[in-house]
mmCIF file of C-alpha atoms in Angstrom:
data_model
loop_
_atom_site.group_PDB
_atom_site.id
_atom_site.type_symbol
_atom_site.label_atom_id
_atom_site.label_comp_id
_atom_site.label_asym_id
_atom_site.label_seq_id
_atom_site.Cartn_x
_atom_site.Cartn_y
_atom_site.Cartn_z
ATOM 1 C CA MET A 1 -21.669 -48.556 -196.788
ATOM 2 C CA LEU A 2 -24.177 -47.253 -194.257
ATOM 3 C CA VAL A 3 -26.825 -48.875 -192.094
ATOM 4 C CA ASP A 4 -29.782 -46.619 -191.363
ATOM 5 C CA VAL A 5 -31.671 -47.299 -188.129
ATOM 6 C CA GLU A 6 -34.859 -45.458 -187.143
ATOM 7 C CA PHE A 7 -36.578 -45.551 -183.766
ATOM 8 C CA ALA A 8 -40.138 -44.916 -182.595
ATOM 9 C CA ASP A 9 -38.981 -41.847 -180.621
ATOM 10 C CA GLY A 10 -38.053 -40.150 -183.908
ATOM 11 C CA ASN A 11 -34.294 -40.636 -183.651
ATOM 12 C CA ALA A 12 -32.580 -41.976 -186.761
ATOM 13 C CA PHE A 13 -28.925 -42.861 -187.216
ATOM 14 C CA SER A 14 -26.702 -43.674 -190.198
ATOM 15 C CA LEU A 15 -23.888 -45.947 -189.044
ATOM 16 C CA SER A 16 -20.976 -46.925 -191.274
ATOM 17 C CA ALA A 17 -19.962 -50.547 -191.741
ATOM 18 C CA GLU A 18 -16.504 -49.682 -190.383
ATOM 19 C CA PHE A 19 -18.013 -48.159 -187.225
ATOM 20 C CA LEU A 20 -20.308 -51.146 -186.686
ATOM 21 C CA ARG A 21 -17.447 -53.582 -187.261
ATOM 22 C CA VAL A 22 -15.152 -51.793 -184.831
ATOM 23 C CA TYR A 23 -17.839 -51.661 -182.165
ATOM 24 C CA SER A 24 -19.122 -55.184 -182.723
ATOM 25 C CA PRO A 25 -20.617 -56.569 -179.506
ATOM 26 C CA ALA A 26 -18.834 -59.909 -180.079
ATOM 27 C CA ALA A 27 -15.402 -61.182 -179.204
ATOM 28 C CA ASP A 28 -13.254 -61.316 -182.307
ATOM 29 C CA SER A 29 -10.122 -63.132 -183.363
ATOM 30 C CA LYS A 30 -9.041 -60.148 -185.487
ATOM 31 C CA ILE A 31 -8.577 -57.872 -182.481
ATOM 32 C CA ARG A 32 -5.056 -56.948 -181.441
ATOM 33 C CA SER A 33 -4.603 -56.705 -177.701
ATOM 34 C CA ILE A 34 -2.151 -53.937 -176.821
ATOM 35 C CA GLY A 35 -1.426 -53.409 -173.155
ATOM 36 C CA GLY A 36 -4.767 -54.922 -172.212
ATOM 37 C CA GLU A 37 -6.597 -52.637 -174.652
ATOM 38 C CA LYS A 38 -8.434 -54.340 -177.518
ATOM 39 C CA VAL A 39 -7.920 -52.602 -180.847
ATOM 40 C CA ILE A 40 -9.451 -53.375 -184.229
ATOM 41 C CA PHE A 41 -7.690 -51.721 -187.145
ATOM 42 C CA GLY A 42 -7.581 -51.784 -190.936
ATOM 43 C CA ARG A 43 -11.358 -51.871 -191.392
ATOM 44 C CA ARG A 44 -11.974 -48.607 -193.279
ATOM 45 C CA HIS A 45 -13.326 -50.406 -196.365
ATOM 46 C CA VAL A 46 -15.153 -53.307 -194.682
ATOM 47 C CA GLY A 47 -18.561 -54.075 -196.107
ATOM 48 C CA ILE A 48 -21.678 -55.812 -194.912
ATOM 49 C CA MET A 49 -22.676 -58.873 -196.907
ATOM 50 C CA SER A 50 -25.956 -59.607 -195.122
ATOM 51 C CA ALA A 51 -28.167 -58.777 -192.168
ATOM 52 C CA GLU A 52 -30.357 -61.301 -190.381
ATOM 53 C CA ALA A 53 -33.070 -60.588 -187.820
ATOM 54 C CA VAL A 54 -32.518 -62.309 -184.474
ATOM 55 C CA GLY A 55 -35.916 -62.595 -182.880
ATOM 56 C CA ASN A 56 -37.464 -59.204 -182.211
ATOM 57 C CA TYR A 57 -34.484 -57.855 -180.332
ATOM 58 C CA GLY A 58 -31.673 -57.416 -182.828
ATOM 59 C CA VAL A 59 -29.746 -58.064 -186.008
ATOM 60 C CA ARG A 60 -26.740 -60.236 -186.840
ATOM 61 C CA LEU A 61 -24.482 -58.628 -189.440
ATOM 62 C CA LEU A 62 -22.131 -60.587 -191.694
ATOM 63 C CA PHE A 63 -19.165 -58.465 -192.678
ATOM 64 C CA ASP A 64 -17.017 -59.154 -195.722
ATOM 65 C CA ASP A 65 -14.052 -59.938 -193.446
ATOM 66 C CA LEU A 66 -16.289 -62.875 -192.372
ATOM 67 C CA HIS A 67 -16.992 -61.520 -188.891
ATOM 68 C CA LYS A 68 -20.524 -62.648 -188.030
ATOM 69 C CA THR A 69 -20.797 -63.388 -184.322
ATOM 70 C CA GLY A 70 -22.048 -60.033 -183.083
ATOM 71 C CA ILE A 71 -25.743 -59.512 -182.432
ATOM 72 C CA TYR A 72 -26.635 -55.839 -182.438
ATOM 73 C CA THR A 73 -29.634 -55.295 -180.180
ATOM 74 C CA TRP A 74 -31.870 -52.322 -180.830
ATOM 75 C CA GLY A 75 -30.644 -50.806 -177.570
ATOM 76 C CA TYR A 76 -27.044 -51.199 -178.697
ATOM 77 C CA PHE A 77 -27.817 -49.600 -182.088
ATOM 78 C CA TYR A 78 -29.371 -46.695 -180.182
ATOM 79 C CA HIS A 79 -26.299 -46.388 -177.948
ATOM 80 C CA LEU A 80 -23.958 -46.438 -180.957
ATOM 81 C CA GLY A 81 -26.014 -43.862 -182.838
ATOM 82 C CA SER A 82 -26.372 -41.552 -179.843
ATOM 83 C CA ASN A 83 -22.624 -41.657 -179.166
ATOM 84 C CA LYS A 84 -21.327 -42.030 -182.733
ATOM 85 C CA PHE A 85 -19.031 -39.021 -182.821
ATOM 86 C CA THR A 86 -17.503 -39.610 -179.383
ATOM 87 C CA LEU A 87 -16.951 -43.314 -180.089
ATOM 88 C CA MET A 88 -15.420 -42.654 -183.518
ATOM 89 C CA ARG A 89 -13.047 -40.075 -182.031
ATOM 90 C CA LYS A 90 -12.045 -42.577 -179.328
ATOM 91 C CA TYR A 91 -11.381 -45.213 -182.010
ATOM 92 C CA ILE A 92 -9.228 -42.856 -184.097
ATOM 93 C CA ASP A 93 -7.315 -41.651 -181.023
ATOM 94 C CA THR A 94 -6.645 -45.267 -179.968
ATOM 95 C CA LEU A 95 -5.310 -46.114 -183.433
ATOM 96 C CA LYS A 96 -3.009 -43.077 -183.381
ATOM 97 C CA LYS A 97 -1.804 -43.946 -179.878
ATOM 98 C CA HIS A 98 -0.703 -47.383 -181.100
ATOM 99 C CA GLY A 99 0.564 -46.350 -184.545
ATOM 100 C CA LEU A 100 -2.210 -48.230 -186.339
ATOM 101 C CA SER A 101 -4.366 -47.263 -189.304
ATOM 102 C CA ARG A 102 -7.999 -47.490 -190.344
ATOM 103 C CA ASP A 103 -6.744 -48.615 -193.751
ATOM 104 C CA PRO A 104 -6.052 -52.308 -194.440
ATOM 105 C CA LYS A 105 -2.440 -53.419 -194.725
ATOM 106 C CA ARG A 106 -1.156 -53.488 -198.292
ATOM 107 C CA LYS A 107 -0.062 -56.863 -199.526
#
């Protein structure tokens, strides 16, 4: 699942639900703290159930893991889109460093 965001300056970004979930601007109870580093893992297949405008400055996303407290401002969407590849690489490197996976745990 992708979220497409377009800006008046002509920039447009396609951001995956996993990427947006991992870089949620909200504190989250599903984060594992490892050596002071916060790590979200197992979200490769997360989906977005709804999106709600918050004033004129952002969007609240409801993910199918029930995370819904992050408000993505337009400036934050722009930051994420502009730095998508660097941030995704950092996320993957952090998971590898801690022996974690993007895939959910099998039950």
